[in-house]
Coordinates of C-alpha atoms in Angstrom, one line a residue:
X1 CA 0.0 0.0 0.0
X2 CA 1.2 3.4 -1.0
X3 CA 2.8 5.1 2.6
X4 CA 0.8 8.4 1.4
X5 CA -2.1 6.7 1.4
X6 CA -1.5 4.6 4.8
X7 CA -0.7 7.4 6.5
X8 CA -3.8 9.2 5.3
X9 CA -5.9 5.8 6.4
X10 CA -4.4 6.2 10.0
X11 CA -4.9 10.0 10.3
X12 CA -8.8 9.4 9.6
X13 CA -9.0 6.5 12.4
X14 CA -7.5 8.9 14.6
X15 CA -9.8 11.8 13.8
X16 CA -12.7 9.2 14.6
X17 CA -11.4 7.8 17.6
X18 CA -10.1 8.9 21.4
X19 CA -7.5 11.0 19.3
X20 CA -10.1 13.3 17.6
X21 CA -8.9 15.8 19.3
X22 CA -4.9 16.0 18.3
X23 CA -4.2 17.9 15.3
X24 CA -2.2 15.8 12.9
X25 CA 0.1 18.3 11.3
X26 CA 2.3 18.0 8.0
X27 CA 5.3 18.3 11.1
X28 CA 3.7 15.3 13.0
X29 CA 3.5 13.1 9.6
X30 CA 7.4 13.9 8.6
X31 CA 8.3 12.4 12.1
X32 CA 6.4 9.6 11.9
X33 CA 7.8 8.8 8.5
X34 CA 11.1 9.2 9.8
X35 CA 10.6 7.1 12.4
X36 CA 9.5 4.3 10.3
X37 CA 12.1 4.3 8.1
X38 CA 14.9 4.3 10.5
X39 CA 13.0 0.7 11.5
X40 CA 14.7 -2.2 9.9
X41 CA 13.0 -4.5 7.9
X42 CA 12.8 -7.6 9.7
X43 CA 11.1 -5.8 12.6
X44 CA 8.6 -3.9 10.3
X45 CA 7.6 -7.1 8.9
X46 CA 7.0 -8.8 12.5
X47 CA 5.2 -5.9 13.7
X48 CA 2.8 -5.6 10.4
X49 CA 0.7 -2.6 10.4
X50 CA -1.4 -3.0 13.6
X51 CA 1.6 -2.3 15.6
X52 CA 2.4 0.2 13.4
X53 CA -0.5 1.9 13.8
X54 CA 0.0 1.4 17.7
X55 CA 2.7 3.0 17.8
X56 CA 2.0 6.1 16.0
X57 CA -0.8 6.5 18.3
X58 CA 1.3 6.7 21.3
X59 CA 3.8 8.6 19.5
X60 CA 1.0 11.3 18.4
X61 CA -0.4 11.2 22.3
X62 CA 3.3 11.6 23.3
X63 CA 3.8 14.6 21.6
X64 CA 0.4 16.5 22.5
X65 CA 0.0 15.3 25.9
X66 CA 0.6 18.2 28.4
X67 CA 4.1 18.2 30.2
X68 CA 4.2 19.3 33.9
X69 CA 7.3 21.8 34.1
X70 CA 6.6 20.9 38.1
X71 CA 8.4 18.0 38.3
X72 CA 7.5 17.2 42.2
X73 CA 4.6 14.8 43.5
X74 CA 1.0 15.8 42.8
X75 CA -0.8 16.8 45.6
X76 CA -3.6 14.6 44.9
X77 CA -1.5 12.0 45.8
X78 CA -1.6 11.4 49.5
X79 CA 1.2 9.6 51.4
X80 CA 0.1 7.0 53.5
X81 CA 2.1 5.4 56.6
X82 CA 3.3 2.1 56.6
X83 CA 1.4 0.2 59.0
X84 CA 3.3 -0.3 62.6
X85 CA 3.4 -4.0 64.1
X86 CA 1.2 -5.0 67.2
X87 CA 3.5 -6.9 70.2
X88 CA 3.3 -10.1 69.0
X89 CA 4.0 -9.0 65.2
X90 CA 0.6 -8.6 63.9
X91 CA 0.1 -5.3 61.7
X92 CA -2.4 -2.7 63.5
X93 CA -5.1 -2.5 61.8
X94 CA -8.6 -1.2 63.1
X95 CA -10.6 -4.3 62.8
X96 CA -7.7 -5.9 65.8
X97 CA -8.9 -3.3 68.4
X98 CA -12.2 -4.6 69.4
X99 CA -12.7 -7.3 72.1
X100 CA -12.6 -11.0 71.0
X101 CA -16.2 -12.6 70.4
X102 CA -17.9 -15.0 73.3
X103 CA -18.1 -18.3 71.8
X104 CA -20.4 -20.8 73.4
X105 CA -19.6 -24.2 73.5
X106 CA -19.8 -27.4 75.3
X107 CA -17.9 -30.2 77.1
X108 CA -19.0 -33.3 78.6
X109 CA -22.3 -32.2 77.9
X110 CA -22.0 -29.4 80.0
X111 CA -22.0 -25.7 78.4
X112 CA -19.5 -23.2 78.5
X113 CA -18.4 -20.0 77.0
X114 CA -15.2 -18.2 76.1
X115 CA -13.4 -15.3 74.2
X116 CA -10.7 -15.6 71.6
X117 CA -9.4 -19.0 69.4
X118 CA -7.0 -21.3 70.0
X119 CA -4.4 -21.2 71.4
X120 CA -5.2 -19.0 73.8
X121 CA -9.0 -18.4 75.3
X122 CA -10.1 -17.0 78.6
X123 CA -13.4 -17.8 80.4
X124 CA -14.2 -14.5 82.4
X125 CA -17.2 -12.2 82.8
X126 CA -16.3 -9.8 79.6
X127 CA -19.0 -7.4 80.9
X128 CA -17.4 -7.0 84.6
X129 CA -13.9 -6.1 83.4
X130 CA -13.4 -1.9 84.9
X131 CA -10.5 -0.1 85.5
X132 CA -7.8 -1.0 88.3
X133 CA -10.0 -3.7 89.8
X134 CA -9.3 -6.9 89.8
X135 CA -10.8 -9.4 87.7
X136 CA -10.8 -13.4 87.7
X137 CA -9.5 -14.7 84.6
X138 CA -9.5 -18.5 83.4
X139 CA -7.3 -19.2 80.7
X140 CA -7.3 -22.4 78.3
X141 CA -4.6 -22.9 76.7
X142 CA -3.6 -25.5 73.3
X143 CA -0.7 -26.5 71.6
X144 CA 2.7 -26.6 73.0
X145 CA 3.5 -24.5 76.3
X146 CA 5.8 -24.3 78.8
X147 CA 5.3 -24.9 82.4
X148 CA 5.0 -20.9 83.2
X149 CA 4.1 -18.1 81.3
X150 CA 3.9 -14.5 81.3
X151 CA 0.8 -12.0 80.9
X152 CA 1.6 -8.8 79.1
X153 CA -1.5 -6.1 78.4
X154 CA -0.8 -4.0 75.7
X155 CA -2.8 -1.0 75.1
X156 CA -4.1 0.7 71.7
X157 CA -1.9 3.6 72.6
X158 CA 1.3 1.9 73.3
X159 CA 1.2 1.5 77.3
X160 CA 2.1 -2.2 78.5
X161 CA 1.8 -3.4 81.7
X162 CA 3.3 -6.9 82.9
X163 CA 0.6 -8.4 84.8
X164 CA 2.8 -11.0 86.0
X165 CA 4.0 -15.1 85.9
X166 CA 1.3 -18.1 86.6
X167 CA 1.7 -21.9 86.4
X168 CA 0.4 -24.1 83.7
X169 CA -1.8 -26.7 84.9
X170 CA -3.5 -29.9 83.4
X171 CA -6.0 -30.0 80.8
X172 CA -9.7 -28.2 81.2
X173 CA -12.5 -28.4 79.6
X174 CA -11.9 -29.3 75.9
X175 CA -8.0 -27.1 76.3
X176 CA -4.9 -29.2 76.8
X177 CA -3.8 -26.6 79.8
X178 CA -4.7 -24.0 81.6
X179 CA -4.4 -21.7 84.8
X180 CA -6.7 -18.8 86.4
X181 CA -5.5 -15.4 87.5
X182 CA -6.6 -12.3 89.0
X183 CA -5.6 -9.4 87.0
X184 CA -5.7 -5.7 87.4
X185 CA -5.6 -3.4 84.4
X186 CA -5.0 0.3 85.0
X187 CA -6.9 2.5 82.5
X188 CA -10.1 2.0 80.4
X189 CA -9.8 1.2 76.7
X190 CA -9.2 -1.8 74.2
X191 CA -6.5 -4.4 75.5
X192 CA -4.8 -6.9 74.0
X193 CA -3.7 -9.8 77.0
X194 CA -0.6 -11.8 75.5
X195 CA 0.6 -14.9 77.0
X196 CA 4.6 -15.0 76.4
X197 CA 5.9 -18.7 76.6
X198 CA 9.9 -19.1 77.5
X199 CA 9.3 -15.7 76.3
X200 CA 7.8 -15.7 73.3
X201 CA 4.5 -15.0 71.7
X202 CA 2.2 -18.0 72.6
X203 CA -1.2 -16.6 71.9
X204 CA -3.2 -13.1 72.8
X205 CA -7.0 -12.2 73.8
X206 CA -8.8 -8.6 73.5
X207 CA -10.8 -7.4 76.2
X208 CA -12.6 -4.0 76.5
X209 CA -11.7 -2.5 80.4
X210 CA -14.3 0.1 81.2
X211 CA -13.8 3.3 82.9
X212 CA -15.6 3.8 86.2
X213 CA -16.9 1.5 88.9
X214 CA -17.7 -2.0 88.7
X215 CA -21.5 -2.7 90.2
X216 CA -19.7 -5.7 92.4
X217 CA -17.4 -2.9 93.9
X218 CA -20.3 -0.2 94.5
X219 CA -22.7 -2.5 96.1
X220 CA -19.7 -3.2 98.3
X221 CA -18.1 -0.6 99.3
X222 CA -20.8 1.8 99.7
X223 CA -22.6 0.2 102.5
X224 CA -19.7 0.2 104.4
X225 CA -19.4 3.7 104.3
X226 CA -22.2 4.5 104.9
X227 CA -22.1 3.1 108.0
X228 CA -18.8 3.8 109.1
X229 CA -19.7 7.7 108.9
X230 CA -22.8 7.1 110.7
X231 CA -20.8 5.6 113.5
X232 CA -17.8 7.1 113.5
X233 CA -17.0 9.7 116.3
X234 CA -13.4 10.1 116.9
X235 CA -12.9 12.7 114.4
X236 CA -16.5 13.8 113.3
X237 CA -17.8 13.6 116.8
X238 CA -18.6 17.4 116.4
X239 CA -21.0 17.2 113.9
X240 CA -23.5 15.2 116.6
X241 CA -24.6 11.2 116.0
X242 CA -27.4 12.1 113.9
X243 CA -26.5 12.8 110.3
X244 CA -27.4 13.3 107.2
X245 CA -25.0 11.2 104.8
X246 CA -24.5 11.4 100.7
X247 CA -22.2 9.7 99.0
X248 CA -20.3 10.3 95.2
X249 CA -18.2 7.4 94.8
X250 CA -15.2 8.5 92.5
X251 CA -13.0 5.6 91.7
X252 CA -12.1 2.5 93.2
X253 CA -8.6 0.6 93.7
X254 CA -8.7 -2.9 94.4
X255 CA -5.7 -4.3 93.6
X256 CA -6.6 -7.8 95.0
X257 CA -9.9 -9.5 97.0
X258 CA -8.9 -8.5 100.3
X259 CA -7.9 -5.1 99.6
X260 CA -9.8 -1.5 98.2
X261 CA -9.0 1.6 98.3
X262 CA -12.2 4.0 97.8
X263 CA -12.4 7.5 96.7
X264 CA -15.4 9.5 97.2
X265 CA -17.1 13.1 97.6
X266 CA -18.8 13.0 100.8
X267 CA -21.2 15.3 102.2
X268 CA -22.3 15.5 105.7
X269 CA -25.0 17.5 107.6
X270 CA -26.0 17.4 110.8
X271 CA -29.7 16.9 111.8
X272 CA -29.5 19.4 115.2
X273 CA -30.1 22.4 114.8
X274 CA -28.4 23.7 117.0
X275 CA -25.2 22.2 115.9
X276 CA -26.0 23.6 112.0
X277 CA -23.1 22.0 110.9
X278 CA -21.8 20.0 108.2
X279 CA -19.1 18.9 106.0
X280 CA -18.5 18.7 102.4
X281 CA -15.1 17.2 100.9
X282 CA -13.2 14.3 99.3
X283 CA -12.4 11.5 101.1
X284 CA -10.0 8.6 100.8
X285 CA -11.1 4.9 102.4
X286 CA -9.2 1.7 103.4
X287 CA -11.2 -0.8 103.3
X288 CA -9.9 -4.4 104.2
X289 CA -11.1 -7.8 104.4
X290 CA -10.3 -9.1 108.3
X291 CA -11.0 -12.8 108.0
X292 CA -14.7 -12.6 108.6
X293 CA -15.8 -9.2 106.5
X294 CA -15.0 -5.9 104.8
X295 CA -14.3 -3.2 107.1
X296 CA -13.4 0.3 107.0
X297 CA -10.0 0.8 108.2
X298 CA -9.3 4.6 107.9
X299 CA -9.8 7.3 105.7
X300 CA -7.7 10.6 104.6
X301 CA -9.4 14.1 103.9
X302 CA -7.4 17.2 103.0
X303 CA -5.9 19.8 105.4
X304 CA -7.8 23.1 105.3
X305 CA -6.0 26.2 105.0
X306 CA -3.0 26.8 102.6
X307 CA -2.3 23.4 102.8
X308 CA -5.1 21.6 101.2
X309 CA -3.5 21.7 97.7
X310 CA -0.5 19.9 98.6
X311 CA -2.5 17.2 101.4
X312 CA -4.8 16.9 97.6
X313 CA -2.5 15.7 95.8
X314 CA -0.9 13.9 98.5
X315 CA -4.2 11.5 98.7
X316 CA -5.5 11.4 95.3
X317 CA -4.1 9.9 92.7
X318 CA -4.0 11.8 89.2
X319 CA -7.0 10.5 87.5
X320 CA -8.9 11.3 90.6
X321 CA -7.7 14.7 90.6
X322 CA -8.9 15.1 87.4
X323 CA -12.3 14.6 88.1
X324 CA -12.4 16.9 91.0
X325 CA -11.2 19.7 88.8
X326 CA -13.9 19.0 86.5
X327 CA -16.3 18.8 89.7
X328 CA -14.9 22.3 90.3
X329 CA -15.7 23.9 86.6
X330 CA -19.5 22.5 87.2
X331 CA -19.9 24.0 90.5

């Protein structure tokens, strides 16, 4: 076929087709022919004319296409992070921060639920779990394990906390091992509980640990308050045996069974009126378990006077503080 008349055959398809809109110029014609000709034969002939016709197409798009003199990154494009690794080597991804699902299941045809997979599931009440109280946990474990392990929390924001060593035992349940515990984790928030095996990664559950007071602890430890400041009158004797008592439970340590450590905003008033008095201030209780029941062992109450700042923050602990400052603003 004459190369005139091929030439005009491509620049038609062109001007019907996505390049309608390139002018194909006498200029843009003589390159083209100069390209082809500085082909050698053999390759023109395994090509044929469709590649041909290829290639002028992206030759003719080459030359019109809009340079960018701007040779940086477009700002359309948007950088993303690499992802960072969870302890334990799993990449962090949204969908790992939410607590394991409660599986129901049964054993010797007796029921029984727990979170996480195999290896590692506990058997706890997922709903009781609240911030620096402790919390039975029962762990069954599979596969191979060493006679101890280790308990590491891991937050979503990076804390960790070692929660201590415990003792493999036999098999439970349908689990080859296991062992209980009583743990305490300190804030509120997702948590990821790994078990660490001679020291390595073994297996992992997520729990959610809510903020506030656990209605175990509450039903507890406000009783005996209340009774202890109706009774007490060694250092409130001045505000006369019948009182008028409320009670704003703030937070609640318990670091083990036997053990809590209660803050609260306390308000006292006296019912004679002719004492008029009353008392209204945070207060810091020891209570203790003595063999037989809780008690209240003592309590703590800031100094007045230009010390009661530093007696404060003497009693309270920071998150407690916190939310007496915040008590403040509302008043």
């Amino acid at each position: 076929m004459d190369e005139d008349k091929w030439l005009k055959q491509l620049k038609d398809r062109a001007d019907q087709g996505v390049l309608r809109d390139i002018s194909f110029t006498p200029e843009l014609e003589q390159k083209v022919r100069n390209r082809l000709r500085k082909r050698s034969r053999p390759v023109w002939v395994r090509v044929g004319s469709a590649g041909v016709a290829a290639c002028l197409m992206v030759f003719a798009m080459w030359q019109v296409w809009p340079q960018s003199e701007d040779q940086g990154p477009s700002e359309s494009i948007i950088s993303q992070p690499p992802p960072s690794l969870l302890p334990g080597g799993a990449l962090e991804t949204p969908v790992l921060w939410k607590p394991s699902p409660v599986v129901k299941s049964t054993y010797d045809n007796k029921p029984f639920a727990y979170m996480g997979e195999k290896p590692v599931r506990l058997i706890t009440d997922e709903t009781s779990i609240y911030e620096g109280q402790q919390q039975k946990f029962f762990w069954l474990l599979d596969g191979d394990v060493a006679s101890k392990v280790e308990i590491v929390a891991h937050s979503r924001d990076g804390q960790q906390v070692e929660l201590g060593t415990y003792e493999v035992m036999g098999s439970q349940y349908d689990a080859k091992a296991h062992f209980p515990s009583g743990l305490v984790i300190p804030d509120p928030g997702i948590w990821k509980l790994q078990i660490l095996s001679e020291g390595k990664h073994f297996g992992q559950v997520f729990v959610e640990v809510k903020a506030g007071i656990s209605p175990s602890n509450r039903s507890l430890v406000e009783p005996l308050i209340r009774q202890w400041l109706e009774a007490e009158g060694k250092k409130l004797n001045w505000l006369g045996a019948d009182r008028e008592i409320s009670i704003d439970l703030l937070h609640v340590e318990a670091p083990n069974a036997e053990q809590r450590r209660v803050y609260a905003w306390i308000r006292i008033l006296s019912k004679n009126k002719e004492l008029s008095s009353g008392i209204s201030a945070p207060m810091a209780f020891d209570i203790q378990y003595d063999g037989n029941s809780y008690r209240v062992k003592g309590f703590e109450m800031p100094e007045d006077g230009n010390r009661y700042q530093s007696s404060l923050e003497k009693i309270f602990p920071a998150k407690v503080l916190e939310k007496l400052k915040q008590r403040d603003n509302k008043d």
